[in-house]
Short mmCIF file of C-alpha atoms in Angstrom, two decimals:
data_model
loop_
_atom_site.label_atom_id
_atom_site.label_comp_id
_atom_site.label_asym_id
_atom_site.label_seq_id
_atom_site.Cartn_x
_atom_site.Cartn_y
_atom_site.Cartn_z
CA GLN A 1 86.94 95.62 115.13
CA VAL A 2 89.57 96.74 112.32
CA GLN A 3 92.47 94.58 112.76
CA LEU A 4 95.91 95.01 111.43
CA GLN A 5 98.79 92.51 110.90
CA GLU A 6 102.50 93.58 109.87
CA SER A 7 104.34 90.37 107.96
CA GLY A 8 107.43 89.76 106.21
CA PRO A 9 110.99 88.98 106.87
CA GLY A 10 112.51 89.95 110.23
CA LEU A 11 116.59 90.03 108.90
CA VAL A 12 117.73 92.08 105.32
CA LYS A 13 121.39 92.10 104.32
CA PRO A 14 122.69 95.38 103.91
CA SER A 15 121.80 97.15 100.41
CA GLU A 16 118.98 94.90 100.07
CA THR A 17 115.36 95.63 99.83
CA LEU A 18 113.35 95.38 102.70
CA SER A 19 109.71 94.35 101.91
CA LEU A 20 106.75 94.41 104.85
CA SER A 21 102.77 93.87 104.30
CA CYS A 22 100.24 94.96 106.32
CA THR A 23 97.23 92.99 106.20
CA VAL A 24 93.64 94.82 107.18
CA SER A 25 90.67 92.32 108.46
CA GLY A 26 87.22 93.18 109.88
CA GLY A 27 86.81 96.54 107.99
CA SER A 28 87.30 98.10 104.67
CA ILE A 29 90.38 99.87 103.21
CA SER A 30 88.21 102.38 101.96
CA PRO A 31 88.24 105.61 102.89
CA TYR A 32 91.49 105.91 104.48
CA TYR A 33 94.08 106.39 104.55
CA TRP A 34 97.12 104.03 105.89
CA SER A 35 100.57 104.82 107.08
CA TRP A 36 103.88 103.19 107.97
CA ILE A 37 105.69 104.25 111.22
CA ARG A 38 108.97 103.06 112.45
CA GLN A 39 111.20 103.05 115.43
CA PRO A 40 114.96 102.24 115.97
CA PRO A 41 115.53 99.95 119.03
CA GLY A 42 115.35 102.70 122.50
CA LYS A 43 114.69 105.16 120.14
CA GLY A 44 111.03 107.09 118.97
CA LEU A 45 108.46 106.87 116.98
CA GLU A 46 109.21 107.61 112.84
CA TRP A 47 106.95 108.38 110.06
CA ILE A 48 107.43 106.57 106.88
CA GLY A 49 104.74 107.70 104.86
CA HIS A 50 100.69 107.06 104.25
CA ILE A 51 98.59 105.73 101.33
CA HIS A 52 95.31 106.79 100.41
CA TYR A 53 92.55 104.34 99.00
CA SER A 54 92.24 106.30 95.81
CA GLY A 55 95.87 106.06 95.26
CA SER A 56 97.43 109.01 96.72
CA ILE A 57 100.98 108.99 98.58
CA ASN A 58 102.86 110.94 100.89
CA TYR A 59 106.20 110.04 102.11
CA SER A 60 108.70 111.36 104.87
CA PRO A 61 111.29 113.44 102.56
CA SER A 62 113.73 112.03 104.38
CA LEU A 63 112.95 108.76 103.05
CA GLU A 64 111.85 109.11 100.33
CA SER A 65 114.56 108.47 97.81
CA ARG A 66 114.25 104.75 98.97
CA VAL A 67 110.78 104.26 99.88
CA THR A 68 107.77 102.60 98.16
CA ILE A 69 103.90 102.03 99.81
CA SER A 70 100.97 100.92 97.94
CA LEU A 71 98.03 99.45 98.33
CA ASP A 72 96.15 95.95 96.98
CA THR A 73 92.51 96.49 97.42
CA SER A 74 91.60 92.95 96.28
CA LYS A 75 93.74 91.65 99.14
CA THR A 76 92.61 94.71 101.55
CA GLN A 77 96.47 94.31 102.43
CA PHE A 78 98.80 97.95 101.43
CA SER A 79 102.93 97.36 101.71
CA LEU A 80 106.14 99.10 102.71
CA GLN A 81 109.68 98.79 100.52
CA LEU A 82 112.90 100.09 101.78
CA ASN A 83 115.24 99.94 99.25
CA SER A 84 119.47 100.07 100.05
CA VAL A 85 119.16 99.19 103.92
CA THR A 86 121.66 100.05 106.18
CA ALA A 87 121.77 99.12 110.03
CA ALA A 88 120.33 102.40 110.42
CA ASP A 89 117.33 100.94 108.97
CA THR A 90 116.86 98.17 111.86
CA ALA A 91 113.18 98.74 113.75
CA VAL A 92 110.04 97.97 114.87
CA TYR A 93 107.76 98.69 111.76
CA TYR A 94 104.53 99.62 112.62
CA CYS A 95 101.42 99.74 110.42
CA ALA A 96 98.31 102.04 111.10
CA ARG A 97 95.00 102.95 109.97
CA VAL A 98 94.39 106.99 109.82
CA GLY A 99 91.60 108.02 111.29
CA TYR A 100 89.90 111.44 110.92
CA SER A 101 86.52 113.11 112.00
CA ASN A 102 85.41 116.58 111.29
CA TYR A 103 87.69 119.44 110.08
CA ASN A 104 89.78 116.45 108.34
CA TYR A 105 91.02 115.83 111.56
CA GLN A 106 93.63 113.02 111.14
CA TYR A 107 94.83 110.10 113.35
CA MET A 108 96.18 106.83 113.69
CA ASP A 109 93.23 105.15 115.63
CA VAL A 110 94.26 101.47 114.90
CA TRP A 111 97.48 100.07 115.09
CA GLY A 112 99.30 96.35 113.77
CA LYS A 113 101.19 94.70 117.23
CA GLY A 114 104.38 95.66 115.05
CA THR A 115 107.38 93.45 113.21
CA THR A 116 110.87 93.97 114.28
CA VAL A 117 113.32 93.82 111.46
CA THR A 118 116.87 93.75 111.75
CA VAL A 119 119.32 94.89 109.01
CA SER A 120 122.92 92.92 109.16
CA SER A 121 124.80 90.45 107.00
CA ASP B 1 108.92 120.09 108.60
CA ILE B 2 107.31 120.77 111.81
CA GLN B 3 109.43 120.09 114.19
CA MET B 4 107.76 119.06 117.59
CA THR B 5 109.23 119.55 120.74
CA GLN B 6 108.66 117.30 123.99
CA SER B 7 109.29 118.62 127.72
CA PRO B 8 110.00 116.95 130.08
CA SER B 9 111.51 114.16 128.30
CA SER B 10 110.89 111.92 131.97
CA LEU B 11 109.49 112.48 134.95
CA SER B 12 108.77 110.99 137.88
CA ALA B 13 105.79 110.44 139.77
CA SER B 14 103.38 109.30 142.40
CA ILE B 15 99.87 107.50 142.05
CA GLY B 16 97.65 109.88 142.34
CA ASP B 17 99.73 112.59 140.99
CA ARG B 18 98.76 115.64 138.87
CA VAL B 19 100.75 115.03 135.55
CA THR B 20 101.63 117.57 132.97
CA ILE B 21 103.68 117.52 129.53
CA THR B 22 103.86 119.83 127.11
CA CYS B 23 104.43 119.28 123.50
CA ARG B 24 105.15 122.52 121.17
CA ALA B 25 105.86 122.49 117.43
CA SER B 26 107.91 125.00 115.22
CA GLN B 27 105.12 126.43 113.52
CA THR B 28 101.14 126.49 113.88
CA THR B 29 99.46 123.06 113.45
CA SER B 30 96.33 124.69 114.40
CA ASN B 31 95.05 122.00 117.00
CA TYR B 32 96.02 119.44 114.32
CA LEU B 33 97.73 117.15 117.44
CA ASN B 34 97.24 113.82 119.03
CA TRP B 35 98.93 112.42 121.38
CA TYR B 36 99.78 108.74 122.28
CA GLN B 37 100.41 106.36 124.95
CA GLN B 38 102.98 103.62 124.92
CA LYS B 39 104.21 100.76 127.03
CA PRO B 40 106.91 98.70 126.73
CA GLY B 41 106.80 96.33 124.06
CA LYS B 42 103.27 97.41 122.49
CA ALA B 43 102.40 99.69 119.91
CA PRO B 44 101.40 102.91 120.33
CA LYS B 45 97.59 103.73 121.60
CA LEU B 46 95.36 107.16 120.77
CA LEU B 47 94.71 108.95 123.67
CA ILE B 48 93.62 112.11 121.88
CA TYR B 49 92.77 113.61 118.99
CA ALA B 50 92.38 117.66 117.40
CA ALA B 51 94.19 118.45 120.49
CA SER B 52 91.11 117.50 123.10
CA SER B 53 89.51 115.38 122.00
CA LEU B 54 89.24 111.71 123.52
CA GLN B 55 89.57 108.69 122.01
CA SER B 56 86.83 106.38 122.51
CA GLY B 57 87.51 104.12 125.50
CA VAL B 58 90.12 106.43 126.52
CA PRO B 59 89.57 107.11 130.82
CA SER B 60 88.26 110.60 131.10
CA ARG B 61 91.03 111.10 133.70
CA PHE B 62 93.33 111.82 130.28
CA SER B 63 92.59 115.49 128.62
CA GLY B 64 94.36 118.08 126.54
CA SER B 65 94.60 121.44 125.74
CA GLY B 66 96.27 124.21 123.74
CA SER B 67 95.95 125.31 120.15
CA GLY B 68 98.68 127.16 117.31
CA THR B 69 102.42 125.90 118.41
CA ASP B 70 101.64 125.11 122.18
CA PHE B 71 99.89 122.24 124.16
CA THR B 72 99.72 120.09 126.96
CA LEU B 73 98.58 116.52 128.06
CA THR B 74 97.19 116.13 131.41
CA ILE B 75 96.79 113.04 133.57
CA SER B 76 94.62 114.19 136.26
CA SER B 77 95.04 111.54 138.82
CA LEU B 78 97.77 109.28 137.86
CA GLN B 79 96.97 105.30 138.05
CA PRO B 80 99.54 102.63 137.97
CA GLU B 81 98.56 101.43 134.42
CA ASP B 82 99.79 105.12 132.89
CA PHE B 83 103.05 104.65 133.34
CA ALA B 84 104.36 104.73 129.74
CA THR B 85 105.69 106.87 127.50
CA TYR B 86 103.80 109.61 125.71
CA TYR B 87 104.04 111.01 122.54
CA CYS B 88 102.72 113.96 120.53
CA GLN B 89 102.14 114.48 116.72
CA GLN B 90 100.84 116.83 114.32
CA SER B 91 98.61 116.17 111.71
CA TYR B 92 98.72 119.83 110.05
CA SER B 93 101.38 118.75 107.15
CA SER B 94 103.15 116.61 105.65
CA PRO B 95 105.20 114.71 106.75
CA ARG B 96 103.67 113.93 109.71
CA THR B 97 105.80 114.15 112.84
CA PHE B 98 105.90 113.18 116.27
CA GLY B 99 107.74 114.65 119.37
CA GLN B 100 110.68 112.66 120.90
CA GLY B 101 108.58 111.36 123.69
CA THR B 102 107.76 111.39 127.07
CA LYS B 103 108.87 108.93 129.48
CA VAL B 104 106.51 108.62 133.03
CA GLU B 105 107.95 106.54 135.62
CA ILE B 106 107.22 105.76 139.40
CA LYS B 107 108.78 107.91 141.58
#
């Protein structure tokens, strides 16, 4: 079955760039959307954005000026970059597959285990 | 953006209780509404999609209903493994948005 695994540094300095990857195993990148979601300590879930296998991308307006999501189909990986980070970006970052059914119902049906990123000097 | 508001924010219940969680959207999401369960230290797990469709492998004690702006997640008979935080999420438009969560605790 499809599995997702996040990877990347667990500690990032303020003002620097957070970079994470999500490796997809056991399945294909197409024809899905692939999402990034984060969860600050003790708080709820925040959607960051998603990318379609065709390359179409949507971002959260609150992060759009700092975020880039990309897809490497040859490596069955997708990535997140978040620029100019502050302590407010400290969170568990999850990657997820966006499944779909008839009438284009979309839902995040496969999740990675999450990776903790701390922003601190 | 569509704002999602869950109520209550937390509740205490006993094993065997019927539990209902409500999610209200700031504008219509038709039935493009999903429910997730999250246990401490774990990733969220999809329970319900399209407001009322049960995800494969999820016990039938979980059910969802509603359309438009008002939705409900019901657990018909609460089991020990159901103590967790539950989130609704709309997939009607971008940006996708989540409710703030409802924590279900043991009474």
